[in-house]
mmCIF file of C-alpha atoms in Angstrom:
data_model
loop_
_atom_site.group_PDB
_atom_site.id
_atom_site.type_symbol
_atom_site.label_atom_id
_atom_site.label_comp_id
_atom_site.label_asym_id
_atom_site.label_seq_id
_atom_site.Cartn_x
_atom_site.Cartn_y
_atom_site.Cartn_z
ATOM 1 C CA UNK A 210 -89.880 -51.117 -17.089
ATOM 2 C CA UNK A 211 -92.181 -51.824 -14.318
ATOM 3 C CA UNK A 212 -95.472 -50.278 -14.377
ATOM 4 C CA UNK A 213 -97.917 -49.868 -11.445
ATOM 5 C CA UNK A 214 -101.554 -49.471 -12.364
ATOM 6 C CA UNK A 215 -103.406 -47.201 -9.754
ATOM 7 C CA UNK A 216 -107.071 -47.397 -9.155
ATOM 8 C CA UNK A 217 -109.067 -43.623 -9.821
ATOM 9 C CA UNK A 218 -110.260 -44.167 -6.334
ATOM 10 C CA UNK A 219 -106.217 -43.952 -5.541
ATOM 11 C CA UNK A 220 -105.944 -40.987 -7.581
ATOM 12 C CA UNK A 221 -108.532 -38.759 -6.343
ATOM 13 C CA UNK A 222 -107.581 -39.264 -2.731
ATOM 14 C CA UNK A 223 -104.230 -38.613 -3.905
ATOM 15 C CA UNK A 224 -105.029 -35.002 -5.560
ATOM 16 C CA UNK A 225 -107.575 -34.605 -2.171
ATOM 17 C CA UNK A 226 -103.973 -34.689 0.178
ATOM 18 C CA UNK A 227 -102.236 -32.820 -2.326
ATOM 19 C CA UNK A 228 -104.644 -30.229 -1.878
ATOM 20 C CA UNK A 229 -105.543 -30.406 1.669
ATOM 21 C CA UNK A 230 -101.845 -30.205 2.779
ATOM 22 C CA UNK A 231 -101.500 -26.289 1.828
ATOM 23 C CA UNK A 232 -105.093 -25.399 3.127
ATOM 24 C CA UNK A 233 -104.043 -27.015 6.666
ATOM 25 C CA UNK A 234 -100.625 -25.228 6.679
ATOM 26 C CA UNK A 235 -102.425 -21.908 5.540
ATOM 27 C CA UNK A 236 -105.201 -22.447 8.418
ATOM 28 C CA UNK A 237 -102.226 -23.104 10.713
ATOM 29 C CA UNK A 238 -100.317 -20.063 10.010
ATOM 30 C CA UNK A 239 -103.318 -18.214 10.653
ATOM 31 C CA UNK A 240 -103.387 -19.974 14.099
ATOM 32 C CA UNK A 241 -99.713 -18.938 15.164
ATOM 33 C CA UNK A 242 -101.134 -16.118 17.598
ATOM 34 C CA UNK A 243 -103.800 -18.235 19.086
ATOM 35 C CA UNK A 244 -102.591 -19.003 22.840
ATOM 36 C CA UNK A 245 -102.343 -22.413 23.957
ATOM 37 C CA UNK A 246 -103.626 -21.636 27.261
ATOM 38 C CA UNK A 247 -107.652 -22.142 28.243
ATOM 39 C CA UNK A 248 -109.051 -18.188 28.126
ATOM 40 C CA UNK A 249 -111.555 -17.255 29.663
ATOM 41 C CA UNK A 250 -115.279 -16.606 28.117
ATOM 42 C CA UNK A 251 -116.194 -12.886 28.300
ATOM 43 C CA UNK A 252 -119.108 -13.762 30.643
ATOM 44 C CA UNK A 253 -116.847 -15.051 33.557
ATOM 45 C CA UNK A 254 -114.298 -12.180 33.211
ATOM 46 C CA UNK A 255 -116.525 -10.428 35.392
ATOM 47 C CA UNK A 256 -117.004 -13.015 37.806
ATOM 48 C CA UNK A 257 -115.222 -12.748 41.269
ATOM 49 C CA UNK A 258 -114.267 -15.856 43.168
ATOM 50 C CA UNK A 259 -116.685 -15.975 46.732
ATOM 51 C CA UNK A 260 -114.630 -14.688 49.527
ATOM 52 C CA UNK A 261 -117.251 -15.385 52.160
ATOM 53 C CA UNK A 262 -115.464 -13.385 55.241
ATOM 54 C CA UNK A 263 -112.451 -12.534 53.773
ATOM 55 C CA UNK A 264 -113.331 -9.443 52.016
ATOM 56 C CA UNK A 265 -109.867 -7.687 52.468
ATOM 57 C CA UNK A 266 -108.585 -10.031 49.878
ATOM 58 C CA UNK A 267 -110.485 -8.541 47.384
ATOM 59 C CA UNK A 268 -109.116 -7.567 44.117
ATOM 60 C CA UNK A 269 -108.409 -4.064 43.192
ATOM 61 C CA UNK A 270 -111.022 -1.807 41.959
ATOM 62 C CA UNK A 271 -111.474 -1.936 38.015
ATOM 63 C CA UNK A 272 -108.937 -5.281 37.839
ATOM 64 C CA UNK A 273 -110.074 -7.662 35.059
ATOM 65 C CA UNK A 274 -110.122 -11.567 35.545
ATOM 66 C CA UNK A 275 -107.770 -13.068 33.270
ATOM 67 C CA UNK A 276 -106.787 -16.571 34.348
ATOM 68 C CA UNK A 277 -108.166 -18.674 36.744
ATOM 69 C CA UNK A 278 -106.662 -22.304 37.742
ATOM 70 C CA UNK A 279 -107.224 -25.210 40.268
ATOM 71 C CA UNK A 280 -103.359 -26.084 41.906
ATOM 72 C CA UNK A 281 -102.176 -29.796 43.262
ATOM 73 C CA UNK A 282 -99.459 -30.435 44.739
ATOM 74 C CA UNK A 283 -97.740 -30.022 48.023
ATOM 75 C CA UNK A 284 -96.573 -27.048 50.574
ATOM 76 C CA UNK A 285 -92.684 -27.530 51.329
ATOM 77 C CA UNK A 286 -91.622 -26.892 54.563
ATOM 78 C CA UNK A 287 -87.932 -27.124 56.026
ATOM 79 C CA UNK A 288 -87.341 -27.666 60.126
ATOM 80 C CA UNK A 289 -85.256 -24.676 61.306
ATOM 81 C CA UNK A 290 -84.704 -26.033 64.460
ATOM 82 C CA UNK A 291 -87.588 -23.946 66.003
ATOM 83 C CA UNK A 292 -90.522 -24.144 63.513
ATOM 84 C CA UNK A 293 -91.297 -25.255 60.082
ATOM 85 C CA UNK A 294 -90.357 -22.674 57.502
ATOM 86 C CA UNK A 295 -92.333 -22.684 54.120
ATOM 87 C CA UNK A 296 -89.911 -23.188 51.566
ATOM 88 C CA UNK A 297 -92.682 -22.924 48.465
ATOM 89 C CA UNK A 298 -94.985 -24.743 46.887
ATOM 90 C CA UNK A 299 -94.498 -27.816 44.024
ATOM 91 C CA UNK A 300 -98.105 -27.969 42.196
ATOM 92 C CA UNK A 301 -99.639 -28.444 38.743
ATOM 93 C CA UNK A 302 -101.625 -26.230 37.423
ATOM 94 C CA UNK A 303 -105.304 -26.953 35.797
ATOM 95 C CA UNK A 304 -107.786 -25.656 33.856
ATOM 96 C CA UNK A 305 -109.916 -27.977 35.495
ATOM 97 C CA UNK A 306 -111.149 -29.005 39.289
ATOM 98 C CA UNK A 307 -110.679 -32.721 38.620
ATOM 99 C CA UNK A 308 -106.916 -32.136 37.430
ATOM 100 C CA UNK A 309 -107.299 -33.558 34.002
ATOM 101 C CA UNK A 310 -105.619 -30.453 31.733
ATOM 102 C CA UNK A 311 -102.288 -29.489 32.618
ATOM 103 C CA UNK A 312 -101.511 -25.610 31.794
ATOM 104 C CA UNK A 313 -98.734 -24.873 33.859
ATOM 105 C CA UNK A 314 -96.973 -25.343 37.020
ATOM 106 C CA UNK A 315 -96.948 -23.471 40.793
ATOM 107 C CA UNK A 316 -92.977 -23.299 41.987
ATOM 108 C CA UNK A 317 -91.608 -21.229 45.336
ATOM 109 C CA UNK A 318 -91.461 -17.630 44.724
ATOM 110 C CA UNK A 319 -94.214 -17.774 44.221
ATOM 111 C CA UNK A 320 -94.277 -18.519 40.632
ATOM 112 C CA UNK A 321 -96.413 -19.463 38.180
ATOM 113 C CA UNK A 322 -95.319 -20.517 35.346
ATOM 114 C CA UNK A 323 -97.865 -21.111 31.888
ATOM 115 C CA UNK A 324 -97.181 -24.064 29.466
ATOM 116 C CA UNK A 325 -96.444 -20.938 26.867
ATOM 117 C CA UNK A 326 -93.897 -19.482 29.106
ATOM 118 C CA UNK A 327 -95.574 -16.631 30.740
ATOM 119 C CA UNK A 328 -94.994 -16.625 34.518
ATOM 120 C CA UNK A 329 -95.929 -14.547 37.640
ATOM 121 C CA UNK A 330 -94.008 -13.833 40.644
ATOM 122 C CA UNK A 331 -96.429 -12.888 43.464
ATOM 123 C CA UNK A 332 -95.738 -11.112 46.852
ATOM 124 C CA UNK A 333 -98.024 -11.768 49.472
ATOM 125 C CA UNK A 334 -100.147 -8.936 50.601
ATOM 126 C CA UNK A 335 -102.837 -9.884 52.844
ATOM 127 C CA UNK A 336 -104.188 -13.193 54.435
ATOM 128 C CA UNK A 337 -107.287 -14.830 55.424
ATOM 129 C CA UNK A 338 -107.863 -17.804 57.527
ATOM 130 C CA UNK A 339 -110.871 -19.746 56.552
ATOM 131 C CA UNK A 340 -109.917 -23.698 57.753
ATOM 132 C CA UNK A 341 -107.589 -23.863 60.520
ATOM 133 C CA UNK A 342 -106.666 -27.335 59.170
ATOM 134 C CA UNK A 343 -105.774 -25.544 55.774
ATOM 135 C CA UNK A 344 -103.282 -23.086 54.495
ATOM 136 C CA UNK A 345 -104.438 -19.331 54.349
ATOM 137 C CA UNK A 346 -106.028 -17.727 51.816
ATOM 138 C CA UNK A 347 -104.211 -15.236 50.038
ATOM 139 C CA UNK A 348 -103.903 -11.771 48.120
ATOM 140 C CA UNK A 349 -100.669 -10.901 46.359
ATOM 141 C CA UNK A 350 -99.179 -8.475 44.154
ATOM 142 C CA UNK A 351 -97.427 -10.047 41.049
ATOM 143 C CA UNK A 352 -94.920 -9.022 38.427
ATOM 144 C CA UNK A 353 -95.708 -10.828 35.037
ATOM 145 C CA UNK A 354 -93.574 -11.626 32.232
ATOM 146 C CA UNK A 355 -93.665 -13.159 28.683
ATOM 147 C CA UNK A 356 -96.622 -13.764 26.298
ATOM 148 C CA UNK A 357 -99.696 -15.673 27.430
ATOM 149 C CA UNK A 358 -102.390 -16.382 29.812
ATOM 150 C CA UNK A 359 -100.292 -14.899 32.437
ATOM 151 C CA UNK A 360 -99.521 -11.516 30.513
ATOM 152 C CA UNK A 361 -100.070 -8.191 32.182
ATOM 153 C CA UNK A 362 -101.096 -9.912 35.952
ATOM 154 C CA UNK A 363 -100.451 -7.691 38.094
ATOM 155 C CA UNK A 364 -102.716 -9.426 41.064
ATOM 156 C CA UNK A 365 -103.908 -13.084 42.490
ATOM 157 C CA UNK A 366 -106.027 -14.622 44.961
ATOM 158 C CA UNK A 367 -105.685 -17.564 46.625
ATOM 159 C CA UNK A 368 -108.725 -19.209 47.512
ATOM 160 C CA UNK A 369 -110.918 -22.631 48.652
ATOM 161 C CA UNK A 370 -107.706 -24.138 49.759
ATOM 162 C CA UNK A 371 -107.377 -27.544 51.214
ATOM 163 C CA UNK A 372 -104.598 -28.877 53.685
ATOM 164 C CA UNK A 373 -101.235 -27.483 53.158
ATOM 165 C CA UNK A 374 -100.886 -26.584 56.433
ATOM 166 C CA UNK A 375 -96.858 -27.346 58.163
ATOM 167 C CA UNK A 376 -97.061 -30.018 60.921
ATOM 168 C CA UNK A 377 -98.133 -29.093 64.637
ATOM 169 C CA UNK A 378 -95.071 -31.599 65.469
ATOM 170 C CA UNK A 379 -91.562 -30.210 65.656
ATOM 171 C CA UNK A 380 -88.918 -31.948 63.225
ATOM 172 C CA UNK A 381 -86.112 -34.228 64.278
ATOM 173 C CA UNK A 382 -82.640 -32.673 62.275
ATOM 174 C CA UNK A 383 -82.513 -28.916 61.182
ATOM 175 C CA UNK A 384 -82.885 -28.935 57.670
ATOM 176 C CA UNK A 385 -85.451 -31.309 57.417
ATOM 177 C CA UNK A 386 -88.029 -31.165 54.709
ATOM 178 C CA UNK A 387 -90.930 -32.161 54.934
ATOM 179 C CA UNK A 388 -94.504 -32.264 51.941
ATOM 180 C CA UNK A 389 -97.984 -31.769 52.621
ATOM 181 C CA UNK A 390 -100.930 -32.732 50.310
ATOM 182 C CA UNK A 391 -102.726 -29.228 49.363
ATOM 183 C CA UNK A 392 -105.182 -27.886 46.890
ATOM 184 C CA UNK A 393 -105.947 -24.213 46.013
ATOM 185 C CA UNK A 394 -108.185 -21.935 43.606
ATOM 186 C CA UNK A 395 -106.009 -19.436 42.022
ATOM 187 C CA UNK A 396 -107.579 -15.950 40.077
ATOM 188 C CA UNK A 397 -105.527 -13.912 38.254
ATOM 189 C CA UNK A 398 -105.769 -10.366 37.415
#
């Protein structure tokens, strides 16, 4: 019979993992509601994005800021013959200006879709233009569904937005499609 001799500096770290193991799964379990989305700290709740002249996109008296995310990615148009017709946007959502934490995804609709699963579907209800080399600035109504950051929104803004805008050129073949670079603030309520 072979016998393996184990060192007590072996032994305690084993009886350290043996009890570590159920503390993490216990401090885990605890965990299971936490959201994997950034929230919000209370202080900035409160805070409003600057709409400069565009007060009509204003949110709603007594609305609550819930969400707020920085969107790149393009504007999709398709050549109708006539004029380029938005077809939605493609964009990836972040927590973060420089683009470097990925919490969900912007998709025609529009729709915005969490990394958790909740999602919006917004209507557009009022516009503002504040670059005439940039897409609109926007207020819509939204239907929300599922758990998580995006839970209960019933409004969103659409602010400090960069390019996006269709092409002053006409297409070639109906049907065309056609990308343009774009960034965007989003605020959701």
């Amino acid at each position: 019979m072979k016998t393996t001799r184990r060192s007590p500096y072996a032994s305690a770290v084993a009886t350290l993992v043996t009890l570590a193991i159920p503390a993490f799964l216990a401090a885990c379990a605890n965990d299971a509601t936490r959201s994997l989305e950034p929230s919000l700290p209370k202080a900035l709740a409160s805070v409003q994005p600057d709409l400069g002249t565009c007060g009509n996109l204003a949110a709603p008296a007594g609305s609550t800021l819930v969400f707020h995310v920085y969107a790149r990615g393009v504007q999709i148009y398709r050549w109708t013959g006539t004029s380029w017709q938005l077809y939605g946007p493609n964009a990836v959502l972040s927590s973060d200006a420089e683009g470097n934490s990925t919490v969900g995804t912007h998709s025609p609709g529009p729709t915005w879709e969490t990394n958790s699963g909740s999602k919006a579907v917004g209507t557009a209800i009022d516009r503002c233009t504040v670059d005439p080399n940039a897409v609109q600035w926007l207020s819509l109504s939204a239907k929300s569904s599922g758990a998580g950051a995006l839970n209960g929104v019933t409004f969103v803004q659409r602010v400090n937005t960069v390019g996006g805008k269709a092409p002053a050129t006409g297409g070639t073949v109906i049907g065309e499609e056609i990308r343009v670079a774009y960034s965007a603030e989003y605020f959701f309520y």
